[in-house]
Amino acid sequence: MTTSEYFGTRRDLLKLAGATAVAGTLADHVFAEARGSVVVVGGGFGGATCSRYIRRLAPGLDVTLVARSKNFVTCPFSNMVIGGIRELASVTHGYDGLRRAGVTVVHDEAVAIDAGNNGIQLSGGDRLSYDRLVLSPGIDIKWAAIDGYDEEAAQRMPHAWIAGSQTRLLRDQLGAMEDGGLVVMAAPANPFRCPPGPYERASLIASYLHQHKPRSKLLILDSKDGFSKQGLFREGWERLYPGLIEWVGFSEGGNVVAVEPDTMTVHTDFDTFRPDVANIIPPQRSARLVDTADLAEGDDWCSVDQRTFESRVVPNIHVLGDAIIAGAMPKSGFSANSQAKVCAHAIVSLLAGEDPPEPAFINTCYSLLKGDYGISVAAVYRLDENGEIASIPGSGGVSPSNATDEFRQAEAEFAKGWYASITADMFG
Amino acid sequence: MKTYRWPSKTAAGRNSVILPRIGNWLAPLLVSVAMSAGGAGAGESWTGLLAEMCAACHGQTGKSPGSVPDISELDAQAMQAFLTGFRDGDIEATVMDRIAKALSDSDIKALSRILTENWQLLHGTPDEENDNQ
Ligand SMILES: Cc1cc2nc3c(=O)[nH]c(=O)nc-3n(C[C@H](O)[C@H](O)[C@H](O)COP(=O)(O)OP(=O)(O)OC[C@H]3O[C@@H](n4cnc5c(N)ncnc54)[C@H](O)[C@@H]3O)c2cc1C
């Protein structure tokens, strides 16, 4: 089928699907005749988007979303909660919009994939069967990758890399800290969830300290020698918070190897620190659910066909978002949202016996250095000749350096606009 | 050479608090752009899915619930003019310049058509609205 056939027959198909089925849920190409069951695990960026778009494209499909809890707290903008400029409630979303879109939402935990029988076991005892399974389960922390950093240690030295109670804990620790205190952040080596995330967080912690506890210091101990949007972050730190943030890269001894939560001690290869607040962002891996079907084959991340997001290991299972290596795309909420749409189109096409359309992806990651100071990195992607997601040469890149205040202010406004739009795109 | 205005709804509506501040970058109230007449070609194939990606910032109907400029009222020609202008540096932007650089003339043409047709369906054409009454 040509693209103009795929995208060009909407009007007839819309009529076929019936006006009520598509009211408010535009379809480019409504697969009205598609039948079957799709189970989506993970009610975050990838999973919410994918289930909503599948229903939009193929109102005849049964779509069940397995979401762990009644609410989803987004990591995007959780750094603003930590910096005290937003409340946790404002980054918390429910699933009623997805229910209105015809998605069956089940609040449970998926415990085992039974790929041989196209089924998935939930902890509550139910078992769901699928024609196609979508997993967007995000990350799990690699406990003990840093010596001494386990689940208990995270209660004393929060990672706050999965948003919710960890976010609140870190914010409250910063709130309780005396002026003149030392905050240490450990940042992991690549790849990890949200490459600019630690540095946005450092900025917003600095913003809080600058305003409320100006004699304090923030030390970033990094397991790598460079980071996303580095030039722009450092330019901003110098301007906004001179002397407050110190960054120590891997070669300068920044690699955190061990922690002792009882004595609030952080060890690098060469040094020992005793901070008042320690935000340890440890190495990560795909959420452990994938191991029940050996989808990562002992690796940290899953490998998929980047056109359809079908696992390269087990057929009929699609994996997307942070849990996979997706060519040149970073692990971001925008990436997961983008991949979820491509995956939704692929799945409805496959279930209708058609070829999936040619993928396209966009990612724009905004970072705030202050409530009204934003920077971004953007890229547009398509498949290269090897079927790998590659960014298009000559496009994308980071915000200009030495831009005016108005420009940074505009990007901060658009960061907020992006957040409003993408959460509406996901949750309705 | 044609002259376009940013849709009045955008300038007067919820974005008005932001647009004056961002001035030159995003709200070129009066934009003159040379139109390119590139036909559909190689670009057609991936633009269908590319169109889906815009919703993450601009909303599913071109109207963001937040501060991202409302593009729901643009027709295909105006959309094409904006994208071409962003790409070629004739219209200043914060991020759309970097994104539009990924697009060929035929990509822009196809994308503009697909987006505006999608949104028209969502908003309903006048005919369809009458049908519903
Ligand atoms: C501090 C911070 C700031 C960030 N800021 C940005 C930003 O500004 N922009 C951006 O684009 N990205 C940002 N990100 C990255 C973004 O959060 C992730 O890339 C995104 O959440 C990935 O989506 P996902 O669907 O893969 O995983 P998630 O969104 O994490 O969703 C996975 C869901 O699956 C659930 N789950 C896992 N296992 C199971 C199971 N067995 N059963 C049921 N449910 C399960 C999880 O509980 C979770 O709810 C940020 C991340 C952090 C940490």
PDB file of N, CA and C in Angstrom, chain A residues 288-325:
ATOM      1  N   ARG A 288      12.148  -5.053  35.395  1.00  0.00           N
ATOM      2  CA  ARG A 288      12.443  -6.491  35.506  1.00  0.00           C
ATOM      3  C   ARG A 288      11.404  -7.403  34.854  1.00  0.00           C
ATOM      4  N   LEU A 289      10.206  -6.910  34.631  1.00  0.00           N
ATOM      5  CA  LEU A 289       9.187  -7.739  33.980  1.00  0.00           C
ATOM      6  C   LEU A 289       9.718  -8.385  32.695  1.00  0.00           C
ATOM      7  N   VAL A 290      10.563  -7.671  31.967  1.00  0.00           N
ATOM      8  CA  VAL A 290      11.039  -8.197  30.677  1.00  0.00           C
ATOM      9  C   VAL A 290      11.819  -9.497  30.845  1.00  0.00           C
ATOM     10  N   ASP A 291      12.379  -9.712  32.041  1.00  0.00           N
ATOM     11  CA  ASP A 291      13.162 -10.929  32.271  1.00  0.00           C
ATOM     12  C   ASP A 291      12.285 -12.188  32.241  1.00  0.00           C
ATOM     13  N   THR A 292      10.985 -12.031  32.525  1.00  0.00           N
ATOM     14  CA  THR A 292      10.125 -13.215  32.581  1.00  0.00           C
ATOM     15  C   THR A 292       9.917 -13.817  31.188  1.00  0.00           C
ATOM     16  N   ALA A 293      10.290 -13.089  30.144  1.00  0.00           N
ATOM     17  CA  ALA A 293      10.295 -13.682  28.801  1.00  0.00           C
ATOM     18  C   ALA A 293      11.690 -13.561  28.188  1.00  0.00           C
ATOM     19  N   ASP A 294      12.665 -13.273  29.028  1.00  0.00           N
ATOM     20  CA  ASP A 294      14.064 -13.128  28.617  1.00  0.00           C
ATOM     21  C   ASP A 294      14.236 -12.153  27.446  1.00  0.00           C
ATOM     22  N   LEU A 295      13.453 -11.069  27.463  1.00  0.00           N
ATOM     23  CA  LEU A 295      13.439 -10.153  26.325  1.00  0.00           C
ATOM     24  C   LEU A 295      14.734  -9.352  26.192  1.00  0.00           C
ATOM     25  N   ALA A 296      15.476  -9.193  27.297  1.00  0.00           N
ATOM     26  CA  ALA A 296      16.733  -8.444  27.223  1.00  0.00           C
ATOM     27  C   ALA A 296      17.914  -9.402  27.065  1.00  0.00           C
ATOM     28  N   GLU A 297      17.647 -10.666  27.070  1.00  0.00           N
ATOM     29  CA  GLU A 297      18.682 -11.704  26.908  1.00  0.00           C
ATOM     30  C   GLU A 297      19.900 -11.445  27.788  1.00  0.00           C
ATOM     31  N   GLY A 298      19.641 -11.134  29.043  1.00  0.00           N
ATOM     32  CA  GLY A 298      20.730 -10.930  29.994  1.00  0.00           C
ATOM     33  C   GLY A 298      21.364  -9.547  29.928  1.00  0.00           C
ATOM     34  N   ASP A 299      20.980  -8.747  28.960  1.00  0.00           N
ATOM     35  CA  ASP A 299      21.495  -7.386  28.842  1.00  0.00           C
ATOM     36  C   ASP A 299      20.630  -6.450  29.727  1.00  0.00           C
ATOM     37  N   ASP A 300      20.992  -5.172  29.767  1.00  0.00           N
ATOM     38  CA  ASP A 300      20.180  -4.239  30.547  1.00  0.00           C
ATOM     39  C   ASP A 300      18.945  -3.772  29.785  1.00  0.00           C
ATOM     40  N   TRP A 301      19.022  -3.737  28.466  1.00  0.00           N
ATOM     41  CA  TRP A 301      17.941  -3.148  27.673  1.00  0.00           C
ATOM     42  C   TRP A 301      17.482  -4.134  26.601  1.00  0.00           C
ATOM     43  N   CYS A 302      16.238  -3.985  26.152  1.00  0.00           N
ATOM     44  CA  CYS A 302      15.681  -4.896  25.150  1.00  0.00           C
ATOM     45  C   CYS A 302      16.039  -4.403  23.751  1.00  0.00           C
ATOM     46  N   SER A 303      16.090  -5.359  22.845  1.00  0.00           N
ATOM     47  CA  SER A 303      16.383  -5.040  21.463  1.00  0.00           C
ATOM     48  C   SER A 303      15.118  -5.314  20.639  1.00  0.00           C
ATOM     49  N   VAL A 304      14.739  -4.341  19.804  1.00  0.00           N
ATOM     50  CA  VAL A 304      13.495  -4.470  19.029  1.00  0.00           C
ATOM     51  C   VAL A 304      13.739  -4.132  17.559  1.00  0.00           C
ATOM     52  N   ASP A 305      12.811  -4.559  16.717  1.00  0.00           N
ATOM     53  CA  ASP A 305      12.746  -4.108  15.334  1.00  0.00           C
ATOM     54  C   ASP A 305      12.265  -2.652  15.388  1.00  0.00           C
ATOM     55  N   GLN A 306      13.098  -1.721  14.951  1.00  0.00           N
ATOM     56  CA  GLN A 306      12.781  -0.311  15.201  1.00  0.00           C
ATOM     57  C   GLN A 306      11.709   0.245  14.274  1.00  0.00           C
ATOM     58  N   ARG A 307      11.174  -0.602  13.395  1.00  0.00           N
ATOM     59  CA  ARG A 307      10.060  -0.174  12.558  1.00  0.00           C
ATOM     60  C   ARG A 307       8.718  -0.451  13.254  1.00  0.00           C
ATOM     61  N   THR A 308       8.668  -1.557  13.995  1.00  0.00           N
ATOM     62  CA  THR A 308       7.402  -1.984  14.614  1.00  0.00           C
ATOM     63  C   THR A 308       7.471  -2.064  16.132  1.00  0.00           C
ATOM     64  N   PHE A 309       8.685  -2.023  16.664  1.00  0.00           N
ATOM     65  CA  PHE A 309       8.941  -2.198  18.099  1.00  0.00           C
ATOM     66  C   PHE A 309       8.643  -3.610  18.583  1.00  0.00           C
ATOM     67  N   GLU A 310       8.533  -4.542  17.624  1.00  0.00           N
ATOM     68  CA  GLU A 310       8.379  -5.938  18.009  1.00  0.00           C
ATOM     69  C   GLU A 310       9.735  -6.443  18.514  1.00  0.00           C
ATOM     70  N   SER A 311       9.677  -7.205  19.593  1.00  0.00           N
ATOM     71  CA  SER A 311      10.900  -7.754  20.180  1.00  0.00           C
ATOM     72  C   SER A 311      11.649  -8.572  19.141  1.00  0.00           C
ATOM     73  N   ARG A 312      12.985  -8.494  19.189  1.00  0.00           N
ATOM     74  CA  ARG A 312      13.782  -9.336  18.298  1.00  0.00           C
ATOM     75  C   ARG A 312      13.900 -10.746  18.869  1.00  0.00           C
ATOM     76  N   VAL A 313      13.392 -10.920  20.086  1.00  0.00           N
ATOM     77  CA  VAL A 313      13.545 -12.206  20.751  1.00  0.00           C
ATOM     78  C   VAL A 313      12.243 -13.015  20.708  1.00  0.00           C
ATOM     79  N   VAL A 314      11.134 -12.373  21.030  1.00  0.00           N
ATOM     80  CA  VAL A 314       9.852 -13.089  21.114  1.00  0.00           C
ATOM     81  C   VAL A 314       8.822 -12.398  20.220  1.00  0.00           C
ATOM     82  N   PRO A 315       8.202 -13.132  19.287  1.00  0.00           N
ATOM     83  CA  PRO A 315       7.219 -12.498  18.399  1.00  0.00           C
ATOM     84  C   PRO A 315       5.951 -12.076  19.144  1.00  0.00           C
ATOM     85  N   ASN A 316       5.248 -11.118  18.569  1.00  0.00           N
ATOM     86  CA  ASN A 316       3.977 -10.605  19.099  1.00  0.00           C
ATOM     87  C   ASN A 316       4.106  -9.797  20.389  1.00  0.00           C
ATOM     88  N   ILE A 317       5.329  -9.585  20.821  1.00  0.00           N
ATOM     89  CA  ILE A 317       5.551  -8.715  21.977  1.00  0.00           C
ATOM     90  C   ILE A 317       6.320  -7.480  21.502  1.00  0.00           C
ATOM     91  N   HIS A 318       5.723  -6.313  21.744  1.00  0.00           N
ATOM     92  CA  HIS A 318       6.353  -5.047  21.364  1.00  0.00           C
ATOM     93  C   HIS A 318       6.864  -4.361  22.634  1.00  0.00           C
ATOM     94  N   VAL A 319       8.058  -3.828  22.562  1.00  0.00           N
ATOM     95  CA  VAL A 319       8.635  -3.138  23.727  1.00  0.00           C
ATOM     96  C   VAL A 319       9.062  -1.741  23.285  1.00  0.00           C
ATOM     97  N   LEU A 320       8.790  -0.747  24.117  1.00  0.00           N
ATOM     98  CA  LEU A 320       9.161   0.618  23.740  1.00  0.00           C
ATOM     99  C   LEU A 320       9.499   1.450  24.970  1.00  0.00           C
ATOM    100  N   GLY A 321       9.926   2.684  24.709  1.00  0.00           N
ATOM    101  CA  GLY A 321      10.248   3.599  25.810  1.00  0.00           C
ATOM    102  C   GLY A 321      11.631   3.346  26.384  1.00  0.00           C
ATOM    103  N   ASP A 322      11.768   3.664  27.655  1.00  0.00           N
ATOM    104  CA  ASP A 322      13.078   3.565  28.306  1.00  0.00           C
ATOM    105  C   ASP A 322      13.640   2.149  28.298  1.00  0.00           C
ATOM    106  N   ALA A 323      12.786   1.149  28.192  1.00  0.00           N
ATOM    107  CA  ALA A 323      13.235  -0.247  28.341  1.00  0.00           C
ATOM    108  C   ALA A 323      14.053  -0.751  27.152  1.00  0.00           C
ATOM    109  N   ILE A 324      14.094   0.000  26.062  1.00  0.00           N
ATOM    110  CA  ILE A 324      14.781  -0.488  24.865  1.00  0.00           C
ATOM    111  C   ILE A 324      15.955   0.402  24.468  1.00  0.00           C
ATOM    112  N   ILE A 325      16.778  -0.157  23.601  1.00  0.00           N
ATOM    113  CA  ILE A 325      17.726   0.678  22.865  1.00  0.00           C
ATOM    114  C   ILE A 325      17.033   1.018  21.552  1.00  0.00           C
TER     115      ILE A 325
END
